[in-house]
PDB file of C-alpha atoms in Angstrom:
ATOM      1  CA  MET W   1      67.520 -67.452 -39.193  1.00  0.00           C
ATOM      2  CA  ALA W   2      64.502 -69.173 -40.776  1.00  0.00           C
ATOM      3  CA  THR W   3      62.354 -67.146 -43.150  1.00  0.00           C
ATOM      4  CA  ARG W   4      58.787 -67.478 -44.317  1.00  0.00           C
ATOM      5  CA  ARG W   5      56.545 -65.797 -46.842  1.00  0.00           C
ATOM      6  CA  ALA W   6      54.130 -63.275 -45.356  1.00  0.00           C
ATOM      7  CA  LEU W   7      51.564 -60.695 -46.339  1.00  0.00           C
ATOM      8  CA  LEU W   8      52.567 -57.329 -44.864  1.00  0.00           C
ATOM      9  CA  LEU W   9      49.976 -54.610 -44.318  1.00  0.00           C
ATOM     10  CA  ILE W  10      50.296 -51.137 -42.810  1.00  0.00           C
ATOM     11  CA  ALA W  11      47.293 -48.982 -41.904  1.00  0.00           C
ATOM     12  CA  ASP W  12      48.402 -45.375 -41.524  1.00  0.00           C
ATOM     13  CA  ILE W  13      46.353 -42.448 -40.185  1.00  0.00           C
ATOM     14  CA  GLY W  14      46.670 -39.470 -42.505  1.00  0.00           C
ATOM     15  CA  GLY W  15      46.803 -35.949 -41.051  1.00  0.00           C
ATOM     16  CA  TYR W  16      48.002 -37.297 -37.683  1.00  0.00           C
ATOM     17  CA  THR W  17      50.987 -34.978 -37.184  1.00  0.00           C
ATOM     18  CA  GLN W  18      49.040 -31.818 -37.999  1.00  0.00           C
ATOM     19  CA  TYR W  19      46.120 -33.011 -35.857  1.00  0.00           C
ATOM     20  CA  MET W  20      48.312 -33.652 -32.813  1.00  0.00           C
ATOM     21  CA  GLN W  21      50.202 -30.365 -33.170  1.00  0.00           C
ATOM     22  CA  PHE W  22      47.077 -28.279 -33.744  1.00  0.00           C
ATOM     23  CA  HIS W  23      45.348 -29.772 -30.724  1.00  0.00           C
ATOM     24  CA  ARG W  24      48.374 -29.637 -28.429  1.00  0.00           C
ATOM     25  CA  SER W  25      46.314 -27.861 -25.726  1.00  0.00           C
ATOM     26  CA  VAL W  26      43.991 -30.877 -25.486  1.00  0.00           C
ATOM     27  CA  LEU W  27      46.649 -33.495 -26.097  1.00  0.00           C
ATOM     28  CA  GLY W  28      44.949 -36.037 -23.869  1.00  0.00           C
ATOM     29  CA  HIS W  29      41.831 -35.952 -26.045  1.00  0.00           C
ATOM     30  CA  ALA W  30      43.807 -36.114 -29.299  1.00  0.00           C
ATOM     31  CA  GLU W  31      45.825 -39.084 -28.039  1.00  0.00           C
ATOM     32  CA  ALA W  32      42.722 -40.875 -26.774  1.00  0.00           C
ATOM     33  CA  ALA W  33      40.895 -40.322 -30.062  1.00  0.00           C
ATOM     34  CA  THR W  34      43.683 -41.700 -32.241  1.00  0.00           C
ATOM     35  CA  ARG W  35      44.276 -44.605 -29.845  1.00  0.00           C
ATOM     36  CA  ARG W  36      40.608 -45.569 -30.006  1.00  0.00           C
ATOM     37  CA  MET W  37      40.585 -45.441 -33.785  1.00  0.00           C
ATOM     38  CA  LEU W  38      43.757 -47.511 -34.139  1.00  0.00           C
ATOM     39  CA  ASP W  39      42.380 -50.067 -31.683  1.00  0.00           C
ATOM     40  CA  ARG W  40      39.228 -50.505 -33.788  1.00  0.00           C
ATOM     41  CA  VAL W  41      41.298 -50.719 -36.973  1.00  0.00           C
ATOM     42  CA  VAL W  42      43.476 -53.509 -35.572  1.00  0.00           C
ATOM     43  CA  GLY W  43      40.456 -55.362 -34.217  1.00  0.00           C
ATOM     44  CA  ALA W  44      38.843 -55.397 -37.655  1.00  0.00           C
ATOM     45  CA  ALA W  45      41.840 -57.064 -39.338  1.00  0.00           C
ATOM     46  CA  ARG W  46      40.635 -60.657 -39.023  1.00  0.00           C
ATOM     47  CA  GLY W  47      43.349 -63.218 -39.714  1.00  0.00           C
ATOM     48  CA  PHE W  48      46.189 -60.713 -39.281  1.00  0.00           C
ATOM     49  CA  ASP W  49      48.631 -60.450 -36.390  1.00  0.00           C
ATOM     50  CA  LEU W  50      49.540 -57.055 -34.972  1.00  0.00           C
ATOM     51  CA  ILE W  51      53.320 -56.727 -35.147  1.00  0.00           C
ATOM     52  CA  GLU W  52      53.641 -53.194 -33.843  1.00  0.00           C
ATOM     53  CA  VAL W  53      51.840 -49.890 -33.365  1.00  0.00           C
ATOM     54  CA  GLU W  54      54.124 -47.293 -34.907  1.00  0.00           C
ATOM     55  CA  GLY W  55      52.777 -43.974 -33.661  1.00  0.00           C
ATOM     56  CA  ASP W  56      50.012 -43.225 -36.159  1.00  0.00           C
ATOM     57  CA  ALA W  57      50.188 -46.585 -37.937  1.00  0.00           C
ATOM     58  CA  ALA W  58      49.521 -50.262 -37.297  1.00  0.00           C
ATOM     59  CA  PHE W  59      51.886 -52.823 -38.857  1.00  0.00           C
ATOM     60  CA  LEU W  60      50.238 -56.219 -39.387  1.00  0.00           C
ATOM     61  CA  SER W  61      51.077 -59.474 -41.089  1.00  0.00           C
ATOM     62  CA  ARG W  62      49.755 -62.931 -41.858  1.00  0.00           C
ATOM     63  CA  ASP W  63      51.382 -66.030 -43.268  1.00  0.00           C
ATOM     64  CA  VAL W  64      50.469 -66.842 -46.842  1.00  0.00           C
ATOM     65  CA  ASP W  65      51.248 -70.557 -46.761  1.00  0.00           C
ATOM     66  CA  GLY W  66      48.378 -72.293 -48.479  1.00  0.00           C
ATOM     67  CA  LEU W  67      47.138 -69.115 -50.186  1.00  0.00           C
ATOM     68  CA  ASP W  68      47.575 -68.632 -53.906  1.00  0.00           C
ATOM     69  CA  GLY W  69      48.067 -65.205 -55.520  1.00  0.00           C
ATOM     70  CA  PRO W  70      44.401 -64.195 -55.941  1.00  0.00           C
ATOM     71  CA  ALA W  71      43.559 -65.425 -52.436  1.00  0.00           C
ATOM     72  CA  THR W  72      46.372 -63.317 -50.965  1.00  0.00           C
ATOM     73  CA  LEU W  73      45.131 -60.226 -52.762  1.00  0.00           C
ATOM     74  CA  SER W  74      41.554 -60.983 -51.723  1.00  0.00           C
ATOM     75  CA  ALA W  75      42.625 -61.325 -48.071  1.00  0.00           C
ATOM     76  CA  THR W  76      44.240 -57.914 -48.344  1.00  0.00           C
ATOM     77  CA  THR W  77      41.208 -56.143 -49.781  1.00  0.00           C
ATOM     78  CA  ARG W  78      38.796 -57.779 -47.307  1.00  0.00           C
ATOM     79  CA  ALA W  79      40.925 -56.621 -44.404  1.00  0.00           C
ATOM     80  CA  VAL W  80      41.272 -53.112 -45.834  1.00  0.00           C
ATOM     81  CA  VAL W  81      37.515 -52.715 -46.316  1.00  0.00           C
ATOM     82  CA  ALA W  82      36.804 -53.902 -42.749  1.00  0.00           C
ATOM     83  CA  MET W  83      39.537 -51.745 -41.215  1.00  0.00           C
ATOM     84  CA  HIS W  84      38.494 -48.670 -43.183  1.00  0.00           C
ATOM     85  CA  ARG W  85      34.890 -48.959 -42.022  1.00  0.00           C
ATOM     86  CA  ALA W  86      35.909 -49.587 -38.405  1.00  0.00           C
ATOM     87  CA  PHE W  87      38.056 -46.466 -38.516  1.00  0.00           C
ATOM     88  CA  HIS W  88      35.259 -44.283 -39.860  1.00  0.00           C
ATOM     89  CA  VAL W  89      32.668 -45.643 -37.430  1.00  0.00           C
ATOM     90  CA  GLU W  90      34.940 -44.907 -34.465  1.00  0.00           C
ATOM     91  CA  ARG W  91      35.940 -41.530 -35.913  1.00  0.00           C
ATOM     92  CA  ARG W  92      32.253 -40.595 -36.069  1.00  0.00           C
ATOM     93  CA  PHE W  93      31.667 -41.806 -32.511  1.00  0.00           C
ATOM     94  CA  VAL W  94      34.545 -39.636 -31.274  1.00  0.00           C
ATOM     95  CA  GLU W  95      33.331 -36.635 -33.227  1.00  0.00           C
ATOM     96  CA  LEU W  96      29.782 -36.971 -31.888  1.00  0.00           C
ATOM     97  CA  ASN W  97      30.669 -37.166 -28.222  1.00  0.00           C
ATOM     98  CA  MET W  98      29.576 -34.137 -26.215  1.00  0.00           C
ATOM     99  CA  CYS W  99      33.000 -32.638 -25.619  1.00  0.00           C
ATOM    100  CA  PRO W 100      33.225 -29.289 -27.501  1.00  0.00           C
ATOM    101  CA  CYS W 101      37.030 -29.177 -27.743  1.00  0.00           C
ATOM    102  CA  GLY W 102      38.691 -28.853 -31.135  1.00  0.00           C
ATOM    103  CA  SER W 103      40.304 -32.275 -30.855  1.00  0.00           C
ATOM    104  CA  CYS W 104      36.980 -34.096 -30.505  1.00  0.00           C
ATOM    105  CA  THR W 105      35.038 -32.035 -33.036  1.00  0.00           C
ATOM    106  CA  ARG W 106      37.705 -32.113 -35.755  1.00  0.00           C
ATOM    107  CA  THR W 107      38.508 -35.805 -35.985  1.00  0.00           C
ATOM    108  CA  SER W 108      36.970 -35.687 -39.468  1.00  0.00           C
ATOM    109  CA  ASP W 109      40.304 -34.202 -40.573  1.00  0.00           C
ATOM    110  CA  LEU W 110      41.845 -37.656 -40.137  1.00  0.00           C
ATOM    111  CA  THR W 111      41.971 -40.220 -42.939  1.00  0.00           C
ATOM    112  CA  LEU W 112      43.215 -43.795 -43.305  1.00  0.00           C
ATOM    113  CA  LYS W 113      45.505 -45.181 -46.003  1.00  0.00           C
ATOM    114  CA  PHE W 114      47.054 -48.595 -46.558  1.00  0.00           C
ATOM    115  CA  VAL W 115      50.141 -50.121 -48.136  1.00  0.00           C
ATOM    116  CA  ALA W 116      50.597 -53.852 -48.701  1.00  0.00           C
ATOM    117  CA  HIS W 117      53.348 -56.154 -49.912  1.00  0.00           C
ATOM    118  CA  VAL W 118      54.137 -59.865 -49.887  1.00  0.00           C
ATOM    119  CA  GLY W 119      57.647 -61.146 -49.272  1.00  0.00           C
ATOM    120  CA  GLU W 120      60.112 -63.088 -47.141  1.00  0.00           C
ATOM    121  CA  VAL W 121      60.414 -62.234 -43.452  1.00  0.00           C
ATOM    122  CA  ALA W 122      62.188 -63.534 -40.397  1.00  0.00           C
ATOM    123  CA  THR W 123      61.066 -63.273 -36.785  1.00  0.00           C
ATOM    124  CA  GLN W 124      63.265 -61.614 -34.199  1.00  0.00           C
ATOM    125  CA  THR W 125      62.404 -61.646 -30.494  1.00  0.00           C
ATOM    126  CA  ILE W 126      63.933 -59.084 -28.145  1.00  0.00           C
ATOM    127  CA  ARG W 127      62.815 -59.074 -24.510  1.00  0.00           C
ATOM    128  CA  ARG W 128      59.716 -61.108 -25.392  1.00  0.00           C
ATOM    129  CA  ARG W 129      58.718 -58.606 -28.091  1.00  0.00           C
ATOM    130  CA  ARG W 130      58.320 -60.172 -31.514  1.00  0.00           C
ATOM    131  CA  LYS W 131      59.430 -58.195 -34.553  1.00  0.00           C
ATOM    132  CA  LEU W 132      59.613 -58.960 -38.252  1.00  0.00           C
ATOM    133  CA  VAL W 133      62.865 -58.226 -40.036  1.00  0.00           C
ATOM    134  CA  GLY W 134      64.183 -58.398 -43.577  1.00  0.00           C
ATOM    135  CA  PRO W 135      64.371 -56.357 -46.777  1.00  0.00           C
ATOM    136  CA  ASP W 136      60.662 -56.864 -47.488  1.00  0.00           C
ATOM    137  CA  VAL W 137      59.758 -55.328 -44.108  1.00  0.00           C
ATOM    138  CA  ILE W 138      61.802 -52.273 -45.065  1.00  0.00           C
ATOM    139  CA  TYR W 139      60.185 -52.294 -48.505  1.00  0.00           C
ATOM    140  CA  VAL W 140      56.596 -52.109 -47.238  1.00  0.00           C
ATOM    141  CA  HIS W 141      57.508 -49.219 -44.944  1.00  0.00           C
ATOM    142  CA  ARG W 142      59.144 -47.391 -47.848  1.00  0.00           C
ATOM    143  CA  LEU W 143      55.799 -47.604 -49.684  1.00  0.00           C
ATOM    144  CA  LEU W 144      54.382 -45.079 -47.220  1.00  0.00           C
ATOM    145  CA  LYS W 145      56.545 -42.417 -48.883  1.00  0.00           C
ATOM    146  CA  ASN W 146      54.746 -42.315 -52.210  1.00  0.00           C
ATOM    147  CA  THR W 147      53.230 -39.999 -54.807  1.00  0.00           C
ATOM    148  CA  VAL W 148      49.603 -41.143 -54.525  1.00  0.00           C
ATOM    149  CA  ASP W 149      47.220 -38.201 -54.944  1.00  0.00           C
ATOM    150  CA  VAL W 150      44.071 -39.493 -53.189  1.00  0.00           C
ATOM    151  CA  PRO W 151      43.574 -39.178 -49.392  1.00  0.00           C
ATOM    152  CA  GLU W 152      42.426 -42.757 -48.674  1.00  0.00           C
ATOM    153  CA  TYR W 153      43.915 -45.529 -50.758  1.00  0.00           C
ATOM    154  CA  LEU W 154      45.360 -49.008 -50.887  1.00  0.00           C
ATOM    155  CA  LEU W 155      48.804 -49.130 -52.485  1.00  0.00           C
ATOM    156  CA  VAL W 156      50.075 -52.614 -53.325  1.00  0.00           C
ATOM    157  CA  SER W 157      53.411 -53.793 -54.589  1.00  0.00           C
ATOM    158  CA  ASP W 158      53.984 -55.528 -57.904  1.00  0.00           C
ATOM    159  CA  ASP W 159      54.827 -58.690 -55.931  1.00  0.00           C
ATOM    160  CA  LEU W 160      51.361 -58.701 -54.388  1.00  0.00           C
ATOM    161  CA  LEU W 161      49.275 -57.696 -57.383  1.00  0.00           C
ATOM    162  CA  GLY W 162      51.462 -59.628 -59.802  1.00  0.00           C
ATOM    163  CA  SER W 163      51.164 -62.797 -57.769  1.00  0.00           C
ATOM    164  CA  GLY W 164      47.820 -63.352 -59.490  1.00  0.00           C
ATOM    165  CA  ASP W 165      46.383 -62.562 -62.900  1.00  0.00           C
ATOM    166  CA  THR W 166      46.145 -58.762 -62.846  1.00  0.00           C
ATOM    167  CA  ALA W 167      43.565 -58.804 -65.618  1.00  0.00           C
ATOM    168  CA  ASP W 168      41.198 -60.809 -63.423  1.00  0.00           C
ATOM    169  CA  THR W 169      41.564 -58.981 -60.117  1.00  0.00           C
ATOM    170  CA  GLY W 170      38.368 -57.006 -60.629  1.00  0.00           C
ATOM    171  CA  LEU W 171      39.964 -54.044 -58.868  1.00  0.00           C
ATOM    172  CA  PRO W 172      39.929 -50.518 -60.355  1.00  0.00           C
ATOM    173  CA  VAL W 173      43.700 -50.223 -60.025  1.00  0.00           C
ATOM    174  CA  ARG W 174      46.053 -47.854 -61.759  1.00  0.00           C
ATOM    175  CA  GLU W 175      49.802 -48.116 -61.899  1.00  0.00           C
ATOM    176  CA  VAL W 176      51.805 -45.513 -59.988  1.00  0.00           C
ATOM    177  CA  PRO W 177      55.575 -45.899 -60.528  1.00  0.00           C
ATOM    178  CA  GLN W 178      57.652 -45.124 -57.448  1.00  0.00           C
ATOM    179  CA  ASP W 179      61.315 -44.476 -56.772  1.00  0.00           C
ATOM    180  CA  LEU W 180      61.890 -45.965 -53.331  1.00  0.00           C
ATOM    181  CA  GLU W 181      64.895 -45.093 -51.244  1.00  0.00           C
ATOM    182  CA  GLY W 182      67.294 -48.025 -51.244  1.00  0.00           C
ATOM    183  CA  PHE W 183      65.295 -49.939 -53.878  1.00  0.00           C
ATOM    184  CA  GLY W 184      65.126 -47.609 -56.869  1.00  0.00           C
ATOM    185  CA  PRO W 185      62.315 -47.546 -59.468  1.00  0.00           C
ATOM    186  CA  VAL W 186      59.507 -50.021 -58.709  1.00  0.00           C
ATOM    187  CA  ARG W 187      56.012 -50.748 -59.965  1.00  0.00           C
ATOM    188  CA  THR W 188      53.135 -50.174 -57.550  1.00  0.00           C
ATOM    189  CA  PHE W 189      49.387 -50.122 -58.017  1.00  0.00           C
ATOM    190  CA  VAL W 190      46.817 -47.987 -56.246  1.00  0.00           C
ATOM    191  CA  VAL W 191      43.073 -48.183 -55.748  1.00  0.00           C
ATOM    192  CA  ASP W 192      40.854 -45.657 -54.014  1.00  0.00           C
ATOM    193  CA  VAL W 193      39.513 -47.386 -50.883  1.00  0.00           C
ATOM    194  CA  ALA W 194      36.067 -45.930 -51.599  1.00  0.00           C
ATOM    195  CA  GLU W 195      35.977 -48.042 -54.774  1.00  0.00           C
ATOM    196  CA  LEU W 196      36.694 -51.331 -53.004  1.00  0.00           C
ATOM    197  CA  ALA W 197      33.197 -51.666 -51.557  1.00  0.00           C
ATOM    198  CA  ALA W 198      29.859 -49.944 -51.791  1.00  0.00           C
ATOM    199  CA  PRO W 199      29.655 -47.280 -49.056  1.00  0.00           C
ATOM    200  CA  ALA W 200      27.197 -47.974 -46.250  1.00  0.00           C
ATOM    201  CA  PRO W 201      25.719 -45.393 -43.851  1.00  0.00           C
ATOM    202  CA  LEU W 202      27.683 -45.001 -40.646  1.00  0.00           C
ATOM    203  CA  PRO W 203      25.735 -45.702 -37.437  1.00  0.00           C
ATOM    204  CA  ASP W 204      25.102 -42.929 -34.931  1.00  0.00           C
ATOM    205  CA  PRO W 205      26.150 -43.588 -31.318  1.00  0.00           C
ATOM    206  CA  THR W 206      23.443 -43.980 -28.709  1.00  0.00           C
ATOM    207  CA  TRP W 207      23.070 -41.295 -26.033  1.00  0.00           C
ATOM    208  CA  ALA W 208      24.526 -43.703 -23.485  1.00  0.00           C
ATOM    209  CA  ARG W 209      27.587 -44.229 -25.649  1.00  0.00           C
ATOM    210  CA  ARG W 210      27.931 -40.500 -26.294  1.00  0.00           C
ATOM    211  CA  LEU W 211      27.872 -39.844 -22.558  1.00  0.00           C
ATOM    212  CA  GLY W 212      30.367 -42.609 -21.831  1.00  0.00           C
ATOM    213  CA  SER W 213      32.648 -41.371 -24.595  1.00  0.00           C
ATOM    214  CA  THR W 214      32.459 -37.824 -23.258  1.00  0.00           C
ATOM    215  CA  LEU W 215      33.352 -38.881 -19.708  1.00  0.00           C
ATOM    216  CA  GLY W 216      36.211 -40.957 -21.045  1.00  0.00           C
ATOM    217  CA  MET W 217      37.604 -38.009 -22.988  1.00  0.00           C
ATOM    218  CA  VAL W 218      37.292 -35.707 -19.975  1.00  0.00           C
ATOM    219  CA  GLY W 219      39.194 -38.196 -17.853  1.00  0.00           C
ATOM    220  CA  ARG W 220      41.965 -38.519 -20.453  1.00  0.00           C
ATOM    221  CA  GLY W 221      42.324 -34.762 -20.683  1.00  0.00           C
ATOM    222  CA  LEU W 222      42.488 -33.913 -16.963  1.00  0.00           C
ATOM    223  CA  PRO W 223      46.233 -34.582 -16.501  1.00  0.00           C
ATOM    224  CA  HIS W 224      46.950 -32.109 -19.315  1.00  0.00           C
ATOM    225  CA  VAL W 225      44.889 -29.225 -17.922  1.00  0.00           C
ATOM    226  CA  LEU W 226      45.345 -29.514 -14.152  1.00  0.00           C
ATOM    227  CA  PRO W 227      48.161 -27.346 -12.763  1.00  0.00           C
ATOM    228  CA  HIS W 228      51.242 -29.257 -11.722  1.00  0.00           C
ATOM    229  CA  ARG W 229      52.133 -28.830  -8.071  1.00  0.00           C
ATOM    230  CA  ARG W 230      55.713 -28.060  -7.313  1.00  0.00           C
ATOM    231  CA  PRO W 231      57.211 -30.150  -4.508  1.00  0.00           C
ATOM    232  CA  ARG W 232      57.217 -28.327  -1.188  1.00  0.00           C
ATOM    233  CA  GLN W 233      60.627 -26.923  -0.291  1.00  0.00           C
ATOM    234  CA  LEU W 234      61.970 -27.828   3.112  1.00  0.00           C
ATOM    235  CA  ALA W 235      62.882 -24.935   5.390  1.00  0.00           C
ATOM    236  CA  PRO W 236      66.608 -24.601   5.999  1.00  0.00           C
ATOM    237  CA  ALA W 237      67.761 -26.067   9.308  1.00  0.00           C
ATOM    238  CA  GLY W 238      68.571 -23.687  12.153  1.00  0.00           C
TER     239      GLY W 238
END
């Protein structure tokens, strides 16, 4: 099986499990809100291919052939900044729709974090679905289980940060040693996403968009609140 070198990036919604459980009564709205946010996140990752949506996370990759170390790191941070802003814009649009349910009004509880790694991958196709496989794919997923103490961050592996001159990255990184299951002690580096780019004001949705968003949420929620009809029982013969 042929392998290639790829940049692996996972965008993971923080607080997702608690959000979905707390808003179980309006599950349709909670699902629609997180789906909309993930869709905007993936759309903002220019140059990356979506490999899979994994519940509350999007797993993306791009080939690094022709990119040197600093360029690979720069591609990562550009994508993270764009995806982070897209997430927060859509989160605000959801929160400002006119539906008063707890799911819509409490989307501000959700955050977005990222992990990134560069390594060797192979492509596996099963029933026309393309997947990436290999130890480095496992490695980047293991990075999600970490000890980082900030809510929104970019955590990169030593392979990614070390592929360039770490002294010249210009990133406010700090080392956070990890002990990853199956890999043991490793070096990783974290940066607060808020420090990657100067914050810009988030736009407010127009009234037309607020109305459209509200109607969309109502439609998504109807199957979860309408009573389910039991099938009519046939009268016994005779």
